[in-house]
mmCIF file with all atom_site columns, C-alpha atoms in Angstrom:
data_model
loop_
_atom_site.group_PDB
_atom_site.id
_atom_site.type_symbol
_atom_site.label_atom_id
_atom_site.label_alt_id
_atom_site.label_comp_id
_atom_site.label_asym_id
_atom_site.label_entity_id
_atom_site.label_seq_id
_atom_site.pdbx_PDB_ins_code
_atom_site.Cartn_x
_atom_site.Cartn_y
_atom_site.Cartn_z
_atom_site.occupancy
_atom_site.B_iso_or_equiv
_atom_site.pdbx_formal_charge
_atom_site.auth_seq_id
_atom_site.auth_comp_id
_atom_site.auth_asym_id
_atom_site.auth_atom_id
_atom_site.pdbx_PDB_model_num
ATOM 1   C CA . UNK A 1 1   ? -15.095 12.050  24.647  1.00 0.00 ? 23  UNK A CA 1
ATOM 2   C CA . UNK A 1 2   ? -12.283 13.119  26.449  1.00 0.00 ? 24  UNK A CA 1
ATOM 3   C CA . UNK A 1 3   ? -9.121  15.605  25.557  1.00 0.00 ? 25  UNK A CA 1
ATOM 4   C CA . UNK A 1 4   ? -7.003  12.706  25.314  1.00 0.00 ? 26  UNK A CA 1
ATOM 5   C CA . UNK A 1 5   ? -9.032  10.246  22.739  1.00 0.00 ? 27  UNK A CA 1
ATOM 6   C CA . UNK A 1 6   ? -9.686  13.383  21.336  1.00 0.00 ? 28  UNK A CA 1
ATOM 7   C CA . UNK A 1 7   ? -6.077  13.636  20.855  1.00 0.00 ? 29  UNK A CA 1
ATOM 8   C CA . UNK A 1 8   ? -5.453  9.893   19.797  1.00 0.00 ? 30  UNK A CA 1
ATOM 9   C CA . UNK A 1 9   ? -8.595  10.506  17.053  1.00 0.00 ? 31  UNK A CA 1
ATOM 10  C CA . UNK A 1 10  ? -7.559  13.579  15.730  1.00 0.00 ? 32  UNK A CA 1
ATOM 11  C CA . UNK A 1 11  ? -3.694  11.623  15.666  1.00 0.00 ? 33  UNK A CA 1
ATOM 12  C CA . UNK A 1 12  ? -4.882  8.710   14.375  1.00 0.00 ? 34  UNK A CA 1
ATOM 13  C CA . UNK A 1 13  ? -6.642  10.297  11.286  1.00 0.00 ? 35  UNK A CA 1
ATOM 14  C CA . UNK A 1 14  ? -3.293  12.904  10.518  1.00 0.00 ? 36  UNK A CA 1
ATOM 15  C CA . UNK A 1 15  ? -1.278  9.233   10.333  1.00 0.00 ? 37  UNK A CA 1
ATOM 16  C CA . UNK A 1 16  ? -3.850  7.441   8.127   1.00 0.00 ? 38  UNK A CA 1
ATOM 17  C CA . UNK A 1 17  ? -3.642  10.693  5.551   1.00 0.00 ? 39  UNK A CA 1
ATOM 18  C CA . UNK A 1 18  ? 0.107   10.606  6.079   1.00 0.00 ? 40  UNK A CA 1
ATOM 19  C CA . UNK A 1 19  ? 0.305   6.523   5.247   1.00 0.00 ? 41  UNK A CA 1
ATOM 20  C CA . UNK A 1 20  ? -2.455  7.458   2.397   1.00 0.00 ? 42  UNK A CA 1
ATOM 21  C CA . UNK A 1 21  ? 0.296   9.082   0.322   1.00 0.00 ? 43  UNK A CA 1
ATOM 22  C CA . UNK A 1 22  ? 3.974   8.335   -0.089  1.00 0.00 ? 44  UNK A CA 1
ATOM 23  C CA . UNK A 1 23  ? 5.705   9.243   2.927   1.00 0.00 ? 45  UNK A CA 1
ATOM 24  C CA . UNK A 1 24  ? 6.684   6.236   5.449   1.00 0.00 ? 46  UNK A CA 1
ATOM 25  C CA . UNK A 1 25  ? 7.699   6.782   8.943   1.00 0.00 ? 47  UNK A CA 1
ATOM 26  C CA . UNK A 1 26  ? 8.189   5.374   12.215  1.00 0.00 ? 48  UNK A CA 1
ATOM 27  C CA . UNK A 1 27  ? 5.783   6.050   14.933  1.00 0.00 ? 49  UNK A CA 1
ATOM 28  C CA . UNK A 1 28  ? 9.310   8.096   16.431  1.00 0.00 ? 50  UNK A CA 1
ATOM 29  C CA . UNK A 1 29  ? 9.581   9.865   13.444  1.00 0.00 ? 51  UNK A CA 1
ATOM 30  C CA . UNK A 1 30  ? 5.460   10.709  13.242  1.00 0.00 ? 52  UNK A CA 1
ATOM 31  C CA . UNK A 1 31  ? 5.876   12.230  16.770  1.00 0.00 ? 53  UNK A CA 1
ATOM 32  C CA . UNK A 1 32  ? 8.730   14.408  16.407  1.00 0.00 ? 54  UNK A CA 1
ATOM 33  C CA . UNK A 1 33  ? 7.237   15.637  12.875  1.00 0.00 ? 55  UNK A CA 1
ATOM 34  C CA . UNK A 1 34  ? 4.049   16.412  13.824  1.00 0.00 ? 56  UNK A CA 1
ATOM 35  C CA . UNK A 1 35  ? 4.914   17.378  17.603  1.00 0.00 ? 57  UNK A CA 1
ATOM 36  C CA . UNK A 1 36  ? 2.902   14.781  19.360  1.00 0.00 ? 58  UNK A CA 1
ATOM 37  C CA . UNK A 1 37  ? 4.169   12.718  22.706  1.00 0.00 ? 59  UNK A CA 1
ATOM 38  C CA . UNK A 1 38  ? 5.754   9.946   21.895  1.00 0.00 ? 60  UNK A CA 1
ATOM 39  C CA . UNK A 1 39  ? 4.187   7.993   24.592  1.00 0.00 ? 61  UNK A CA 1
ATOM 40  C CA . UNK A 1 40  ? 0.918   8.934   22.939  1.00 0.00 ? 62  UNK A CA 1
ATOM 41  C CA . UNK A 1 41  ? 2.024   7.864   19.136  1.00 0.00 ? 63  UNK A CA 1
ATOM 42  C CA . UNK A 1 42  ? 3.723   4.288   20.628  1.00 0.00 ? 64  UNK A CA 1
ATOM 43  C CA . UNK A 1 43  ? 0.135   4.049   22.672  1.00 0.00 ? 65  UNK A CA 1
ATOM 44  C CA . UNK A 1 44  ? -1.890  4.737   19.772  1.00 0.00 ? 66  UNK A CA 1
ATOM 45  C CA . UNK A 1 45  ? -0.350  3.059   17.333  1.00 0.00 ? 67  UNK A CA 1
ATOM 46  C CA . UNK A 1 46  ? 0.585   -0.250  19.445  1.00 0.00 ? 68  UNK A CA 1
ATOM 47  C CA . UNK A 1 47  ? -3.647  -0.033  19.954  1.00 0.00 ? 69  UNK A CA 1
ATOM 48  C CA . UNK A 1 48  ? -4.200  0.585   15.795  1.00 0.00 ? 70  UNK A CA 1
ATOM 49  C CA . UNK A 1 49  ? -1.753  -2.679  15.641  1.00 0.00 ? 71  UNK A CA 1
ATOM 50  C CA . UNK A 1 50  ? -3.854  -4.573  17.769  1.00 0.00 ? 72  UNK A CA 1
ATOM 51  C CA . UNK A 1 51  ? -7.124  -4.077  15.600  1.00 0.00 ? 73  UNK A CA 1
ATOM 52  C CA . UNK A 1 52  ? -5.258  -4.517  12.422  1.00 0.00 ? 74  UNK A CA 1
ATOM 53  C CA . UNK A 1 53  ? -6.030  -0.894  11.468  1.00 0.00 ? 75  UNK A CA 1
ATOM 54  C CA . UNK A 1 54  ? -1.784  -0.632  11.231  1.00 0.00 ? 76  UNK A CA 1
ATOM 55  C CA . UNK A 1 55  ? 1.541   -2.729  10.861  1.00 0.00 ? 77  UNK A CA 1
ATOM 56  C CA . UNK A 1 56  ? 5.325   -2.441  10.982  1.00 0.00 ? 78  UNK A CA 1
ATOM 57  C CA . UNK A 1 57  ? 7.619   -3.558  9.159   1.00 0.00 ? 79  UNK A CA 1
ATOM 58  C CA . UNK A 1 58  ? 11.124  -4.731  10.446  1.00 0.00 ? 80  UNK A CA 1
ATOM 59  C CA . UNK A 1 59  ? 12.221  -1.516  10.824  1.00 0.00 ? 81  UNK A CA 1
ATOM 60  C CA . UNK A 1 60  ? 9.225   -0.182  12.525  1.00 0.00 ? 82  UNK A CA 1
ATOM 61  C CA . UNK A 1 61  ? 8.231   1.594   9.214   1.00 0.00 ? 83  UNK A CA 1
ATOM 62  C CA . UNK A 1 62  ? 4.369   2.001   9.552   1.00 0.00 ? 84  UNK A CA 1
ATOM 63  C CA . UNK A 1 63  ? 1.813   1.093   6.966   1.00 0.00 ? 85  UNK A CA 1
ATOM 64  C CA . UNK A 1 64  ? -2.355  0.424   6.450   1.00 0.00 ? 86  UNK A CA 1
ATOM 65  C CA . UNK A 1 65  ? -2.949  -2.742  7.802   1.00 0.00 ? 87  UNK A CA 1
ATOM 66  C CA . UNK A 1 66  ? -5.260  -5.097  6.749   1.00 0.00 ? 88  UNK A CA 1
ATOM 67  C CA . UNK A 1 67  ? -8.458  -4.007  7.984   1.00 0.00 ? 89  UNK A CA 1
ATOM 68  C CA . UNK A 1 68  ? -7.674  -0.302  6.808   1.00 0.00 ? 90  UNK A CA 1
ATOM 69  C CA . UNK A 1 69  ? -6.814  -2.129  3.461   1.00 0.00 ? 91  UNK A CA 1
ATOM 70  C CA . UNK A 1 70  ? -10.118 -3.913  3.327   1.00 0.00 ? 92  UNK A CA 1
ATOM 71  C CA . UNK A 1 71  ? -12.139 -0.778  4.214   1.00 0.00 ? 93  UNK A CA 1
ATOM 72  C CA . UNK A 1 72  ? -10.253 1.420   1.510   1.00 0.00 ? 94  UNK A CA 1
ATOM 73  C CA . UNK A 1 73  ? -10.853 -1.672  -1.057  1.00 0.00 ? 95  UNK A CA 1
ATOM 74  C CA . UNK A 1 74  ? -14.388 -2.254  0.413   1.00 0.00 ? 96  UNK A CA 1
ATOM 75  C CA . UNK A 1 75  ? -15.035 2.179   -0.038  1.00 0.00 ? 97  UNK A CA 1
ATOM 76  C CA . UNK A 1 76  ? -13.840 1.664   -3.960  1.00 0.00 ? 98  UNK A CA 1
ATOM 77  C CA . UNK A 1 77  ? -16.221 -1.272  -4.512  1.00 0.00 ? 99  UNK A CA 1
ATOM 78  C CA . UNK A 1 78  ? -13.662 -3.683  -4.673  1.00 0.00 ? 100 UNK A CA 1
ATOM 79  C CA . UNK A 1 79  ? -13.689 -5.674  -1.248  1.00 0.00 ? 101 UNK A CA 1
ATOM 80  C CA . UNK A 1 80  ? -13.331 -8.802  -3.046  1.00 0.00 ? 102 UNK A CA 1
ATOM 81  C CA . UNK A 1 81  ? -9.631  -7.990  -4.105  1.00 0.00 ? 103 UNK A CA 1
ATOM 82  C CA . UNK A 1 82  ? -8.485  -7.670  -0.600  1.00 0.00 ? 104 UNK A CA 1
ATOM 83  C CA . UNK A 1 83  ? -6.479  -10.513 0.252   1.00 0.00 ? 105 UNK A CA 1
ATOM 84  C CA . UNK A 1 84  ? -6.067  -11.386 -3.930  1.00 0.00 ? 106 UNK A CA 1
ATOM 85  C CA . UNK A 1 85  ? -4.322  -8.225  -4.624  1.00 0.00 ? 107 UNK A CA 1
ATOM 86  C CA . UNK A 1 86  ? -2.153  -8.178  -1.584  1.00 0.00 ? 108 UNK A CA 1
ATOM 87  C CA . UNK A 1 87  ? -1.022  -11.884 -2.158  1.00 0.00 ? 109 UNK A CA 1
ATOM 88  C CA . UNK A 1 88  ? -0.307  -10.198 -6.138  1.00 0.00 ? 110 UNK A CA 1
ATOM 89  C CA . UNK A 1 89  ? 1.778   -7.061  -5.441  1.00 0.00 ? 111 UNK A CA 1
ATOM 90  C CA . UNK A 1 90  ? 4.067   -8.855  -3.125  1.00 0.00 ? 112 UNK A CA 1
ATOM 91  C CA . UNK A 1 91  ? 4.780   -11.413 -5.770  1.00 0.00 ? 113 UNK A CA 1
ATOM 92  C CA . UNK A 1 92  ? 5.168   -8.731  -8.288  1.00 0.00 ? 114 UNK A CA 1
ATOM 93  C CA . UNK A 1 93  ? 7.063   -6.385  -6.173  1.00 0.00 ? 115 UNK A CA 1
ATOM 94  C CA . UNK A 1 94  ? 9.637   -9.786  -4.760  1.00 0.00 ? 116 UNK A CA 1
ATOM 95  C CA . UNK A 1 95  ? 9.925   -10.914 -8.355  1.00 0.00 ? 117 UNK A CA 1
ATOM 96  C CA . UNK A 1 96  ? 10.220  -7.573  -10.192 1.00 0.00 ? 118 UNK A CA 1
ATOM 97  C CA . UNK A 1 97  ? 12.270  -5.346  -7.040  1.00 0.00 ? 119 UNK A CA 1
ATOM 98  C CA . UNK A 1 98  ? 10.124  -2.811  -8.061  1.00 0.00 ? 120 UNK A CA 1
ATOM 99  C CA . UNK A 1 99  ? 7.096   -0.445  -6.171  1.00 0.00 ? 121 UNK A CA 1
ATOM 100 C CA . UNK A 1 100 ? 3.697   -2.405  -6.870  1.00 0.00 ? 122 UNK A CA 1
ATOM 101 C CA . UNK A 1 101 ? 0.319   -0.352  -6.379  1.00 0.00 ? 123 UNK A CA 1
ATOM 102 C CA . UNK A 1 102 ? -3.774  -0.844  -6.614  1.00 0.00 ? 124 UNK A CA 1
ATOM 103 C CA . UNK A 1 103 ? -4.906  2.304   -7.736  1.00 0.00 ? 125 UNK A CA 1
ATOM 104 C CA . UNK A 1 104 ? -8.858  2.566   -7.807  1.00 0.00 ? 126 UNK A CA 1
ATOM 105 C CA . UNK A 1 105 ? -10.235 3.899   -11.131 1.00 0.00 ? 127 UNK A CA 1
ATOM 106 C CA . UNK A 1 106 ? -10.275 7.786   -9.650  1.00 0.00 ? 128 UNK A CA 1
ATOM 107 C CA . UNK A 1 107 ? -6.613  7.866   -9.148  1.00 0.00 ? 129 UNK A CA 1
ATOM 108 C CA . UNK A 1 108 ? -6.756  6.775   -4.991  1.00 0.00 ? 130 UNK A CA 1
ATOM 109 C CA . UNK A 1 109 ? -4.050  4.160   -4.020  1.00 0.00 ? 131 UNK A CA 1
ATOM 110 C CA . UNK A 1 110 ? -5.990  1.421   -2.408  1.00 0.00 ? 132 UNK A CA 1
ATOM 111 C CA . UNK A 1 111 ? -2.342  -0.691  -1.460  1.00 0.00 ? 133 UNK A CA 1
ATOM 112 C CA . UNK A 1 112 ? 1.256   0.184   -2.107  1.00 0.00 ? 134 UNK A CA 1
ATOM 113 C CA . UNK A 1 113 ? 4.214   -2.060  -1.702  1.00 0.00 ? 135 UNK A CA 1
ATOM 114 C CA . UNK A 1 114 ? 7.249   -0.718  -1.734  1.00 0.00 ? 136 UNK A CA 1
ATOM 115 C CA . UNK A 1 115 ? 10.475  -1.740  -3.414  1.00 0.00 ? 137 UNK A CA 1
ATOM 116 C CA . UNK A 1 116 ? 12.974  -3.317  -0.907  1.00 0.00 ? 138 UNK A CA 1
ATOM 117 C CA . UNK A 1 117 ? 15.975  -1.757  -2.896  1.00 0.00 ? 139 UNK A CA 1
ATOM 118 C CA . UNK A 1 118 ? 16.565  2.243   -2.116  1.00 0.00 ? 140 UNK A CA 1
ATOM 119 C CA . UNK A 1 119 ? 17.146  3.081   -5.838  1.00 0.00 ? 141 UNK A CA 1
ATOM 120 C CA . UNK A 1 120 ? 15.369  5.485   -7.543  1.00 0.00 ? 142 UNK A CA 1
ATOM 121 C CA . UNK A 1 121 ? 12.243  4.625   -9.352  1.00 0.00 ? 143 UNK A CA 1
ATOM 122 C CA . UNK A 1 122 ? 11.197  5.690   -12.794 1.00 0.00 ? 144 UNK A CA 1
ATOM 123 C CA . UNK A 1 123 ? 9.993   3.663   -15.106 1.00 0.00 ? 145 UNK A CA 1
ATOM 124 C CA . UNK A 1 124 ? 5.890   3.043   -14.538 1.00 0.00 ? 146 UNK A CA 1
ATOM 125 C CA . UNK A 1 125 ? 4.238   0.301   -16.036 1.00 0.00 ? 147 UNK A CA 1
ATOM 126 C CA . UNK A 1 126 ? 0.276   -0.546  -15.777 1.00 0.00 ? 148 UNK A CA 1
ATOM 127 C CA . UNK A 1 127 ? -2.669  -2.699  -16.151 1.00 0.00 ? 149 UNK A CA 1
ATOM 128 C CA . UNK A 1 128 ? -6.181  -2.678  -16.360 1.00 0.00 ? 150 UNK A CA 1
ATOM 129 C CA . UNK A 1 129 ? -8.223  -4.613  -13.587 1.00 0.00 ? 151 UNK A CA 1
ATOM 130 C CA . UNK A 1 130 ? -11.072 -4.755  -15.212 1.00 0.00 ? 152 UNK A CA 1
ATOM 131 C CA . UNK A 1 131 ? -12.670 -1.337  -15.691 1.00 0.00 ? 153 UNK A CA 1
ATOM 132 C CA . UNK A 1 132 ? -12.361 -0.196  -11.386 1.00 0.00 ? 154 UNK A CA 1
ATOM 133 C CA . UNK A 1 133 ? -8.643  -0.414  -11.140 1.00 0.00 ? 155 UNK A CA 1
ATOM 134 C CA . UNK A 1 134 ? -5.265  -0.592  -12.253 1.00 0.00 ? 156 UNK A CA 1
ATOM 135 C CA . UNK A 1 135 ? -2.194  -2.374  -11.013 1.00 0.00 ? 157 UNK A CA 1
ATOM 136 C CA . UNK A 1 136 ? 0.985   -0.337  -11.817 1.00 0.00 ? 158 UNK A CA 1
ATOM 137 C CA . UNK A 1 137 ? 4.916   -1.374  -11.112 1.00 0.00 ? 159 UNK A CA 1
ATOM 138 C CA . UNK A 1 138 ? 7.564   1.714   -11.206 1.00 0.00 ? 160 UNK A CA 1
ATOM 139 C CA . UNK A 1 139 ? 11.205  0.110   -12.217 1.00 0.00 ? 161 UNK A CA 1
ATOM 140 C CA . UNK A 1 140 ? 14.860  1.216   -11.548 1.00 0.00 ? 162 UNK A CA 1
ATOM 141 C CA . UNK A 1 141 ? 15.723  3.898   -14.141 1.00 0.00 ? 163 UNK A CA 1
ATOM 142 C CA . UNK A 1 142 ? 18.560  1.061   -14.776 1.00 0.00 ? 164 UNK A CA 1
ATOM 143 C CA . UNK A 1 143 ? 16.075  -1.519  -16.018 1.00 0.00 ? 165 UNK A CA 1
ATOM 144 C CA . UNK A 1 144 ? 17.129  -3.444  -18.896 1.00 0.00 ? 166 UNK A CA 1
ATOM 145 C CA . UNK A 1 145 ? 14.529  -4.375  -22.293 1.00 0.00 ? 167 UNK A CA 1
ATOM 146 C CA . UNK A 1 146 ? 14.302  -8.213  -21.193 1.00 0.00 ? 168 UNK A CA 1
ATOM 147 C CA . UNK A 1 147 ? 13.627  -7.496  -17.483 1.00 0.00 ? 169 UNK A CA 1
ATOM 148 C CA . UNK A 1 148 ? 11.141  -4.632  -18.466 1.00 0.00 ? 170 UNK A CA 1
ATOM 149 C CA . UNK A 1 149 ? 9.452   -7.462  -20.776 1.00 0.00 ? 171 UNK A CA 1
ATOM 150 C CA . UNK A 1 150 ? 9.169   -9.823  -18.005 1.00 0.00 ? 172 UNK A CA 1
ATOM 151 C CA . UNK A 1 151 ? 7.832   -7.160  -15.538 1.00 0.00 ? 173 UNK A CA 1
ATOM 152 C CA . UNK A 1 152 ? 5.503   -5.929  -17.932 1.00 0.00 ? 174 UNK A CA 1
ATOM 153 C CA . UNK A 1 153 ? 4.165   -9.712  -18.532 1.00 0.00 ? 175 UNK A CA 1
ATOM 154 C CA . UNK A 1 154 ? 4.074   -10.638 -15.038 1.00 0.00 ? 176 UNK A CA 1
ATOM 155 C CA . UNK A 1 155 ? 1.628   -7.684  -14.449 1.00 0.00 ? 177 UNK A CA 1
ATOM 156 C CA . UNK A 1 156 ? -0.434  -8.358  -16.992 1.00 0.00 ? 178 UNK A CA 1
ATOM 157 C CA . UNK A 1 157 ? -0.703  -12.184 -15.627 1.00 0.00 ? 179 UNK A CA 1
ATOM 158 C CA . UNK A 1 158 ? -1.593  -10.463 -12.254 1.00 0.00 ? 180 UNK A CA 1
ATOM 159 C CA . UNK A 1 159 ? -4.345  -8.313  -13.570 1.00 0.00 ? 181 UNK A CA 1
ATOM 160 C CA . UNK A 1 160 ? -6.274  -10.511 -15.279 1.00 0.00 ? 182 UNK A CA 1
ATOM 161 C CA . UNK A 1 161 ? -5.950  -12.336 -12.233 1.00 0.00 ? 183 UNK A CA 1
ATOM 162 C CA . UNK A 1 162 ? -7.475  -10.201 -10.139 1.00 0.00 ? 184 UNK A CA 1
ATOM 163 C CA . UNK A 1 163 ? -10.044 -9.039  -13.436 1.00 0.00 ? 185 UNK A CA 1
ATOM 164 C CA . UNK A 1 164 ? -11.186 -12.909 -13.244 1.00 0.00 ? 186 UNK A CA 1
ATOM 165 C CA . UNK A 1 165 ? -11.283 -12.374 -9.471  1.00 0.00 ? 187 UNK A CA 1
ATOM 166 C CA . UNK A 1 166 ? -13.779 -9.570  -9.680  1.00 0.00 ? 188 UNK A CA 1
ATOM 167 C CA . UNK A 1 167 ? -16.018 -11.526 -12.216 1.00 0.00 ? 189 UNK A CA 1
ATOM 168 C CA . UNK A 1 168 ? -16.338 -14.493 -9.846  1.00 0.00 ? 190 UNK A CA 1
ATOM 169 C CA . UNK A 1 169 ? -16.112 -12.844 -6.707  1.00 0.00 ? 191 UNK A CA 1
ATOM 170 C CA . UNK A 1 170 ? -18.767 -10.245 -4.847  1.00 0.00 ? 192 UNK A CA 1
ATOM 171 C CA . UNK A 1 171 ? -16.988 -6.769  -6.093  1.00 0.00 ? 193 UNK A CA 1
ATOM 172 C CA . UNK A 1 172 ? -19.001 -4.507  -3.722  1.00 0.00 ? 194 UNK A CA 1
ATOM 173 C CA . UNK A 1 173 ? -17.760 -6.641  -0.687  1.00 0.00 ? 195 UNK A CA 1
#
């Protein structure tokens, strides 16, 4: 293997644990941070794109895509939830304006979609999915009683969803 897939390995994997937790970025921003060409990050992560490993938002924020989703969902024994649970948190997070997560039973976050309002988040609500995961939704501090009801009933909805999902479905992928 040569210095410069090296390079782009070694790269690759620092992003992945950087996307694995709550930071976002750009690929810019990942360069200058962790002192890496920029040619290399844009070359890298334009490759990562390609295979569906990453994706950017409209802003060029990067985040897991899909086939890093299904492996992380496939590694937690819940393959079956991949495109379910996506199609769930971005209903709950468009319908609620809050943060929607997966979070497999031994704390990892399997998929996060973040809020499109900048306000602070506070409030955390959750869910069983059956006895693997749990689907969670952190509100606006500002969150009144009626719209922390509704929240709290559309995430229930969407984990039993997903717990009926698992039942029917192949859970180990």
């Amino acid at each position: 293997m040569s210095v410069v897939a090296t390079t782009g390995v070694g790269m690759l994997a620092r992003l992945i644990n950087r996307l694995a937790g709550t930071e976002t970025m750009t690929a810019a921003g990942f360069a200058t941070r962790e002192g890496y060409a920029r040619s290399t990050v844009f070359d890298v992560t334009r490759r990562m794109e390609a295979a569906g490993i990453l994706q950017r938002d409209l802003a060029g924020t990067l985040m897991p895509g899909p086939e890093l989703v299904r492996l992380s969902l496939a590694d937690h024994g819940v393959a079956a939830l991949h495109g379910p649970a996506e199609a769930l948190l971005t209903q709950l997070r468009d319908e609620t304006h809050a943060t929607a997560r997966l979070v497999a039973a031994d704390g990892t976050v399997l998929l996060t979609l973040t809020a499109r309002r900048g306000d602070e988040e506070s409030m955390l609500l959750d869910a069983p999915v059956g006895d693997v995961a749990r689907l969670t939704l952190r509100l606006r501090p500002n969150t009144g009683r009626a719209e922390r009801d509704d929240a709290q009933a559309r995430l229930l909805r969407a984990a039993l969803s997903l717990t009926d999902h698992l039942s029917n479905g192949d859970a180990d992928g």
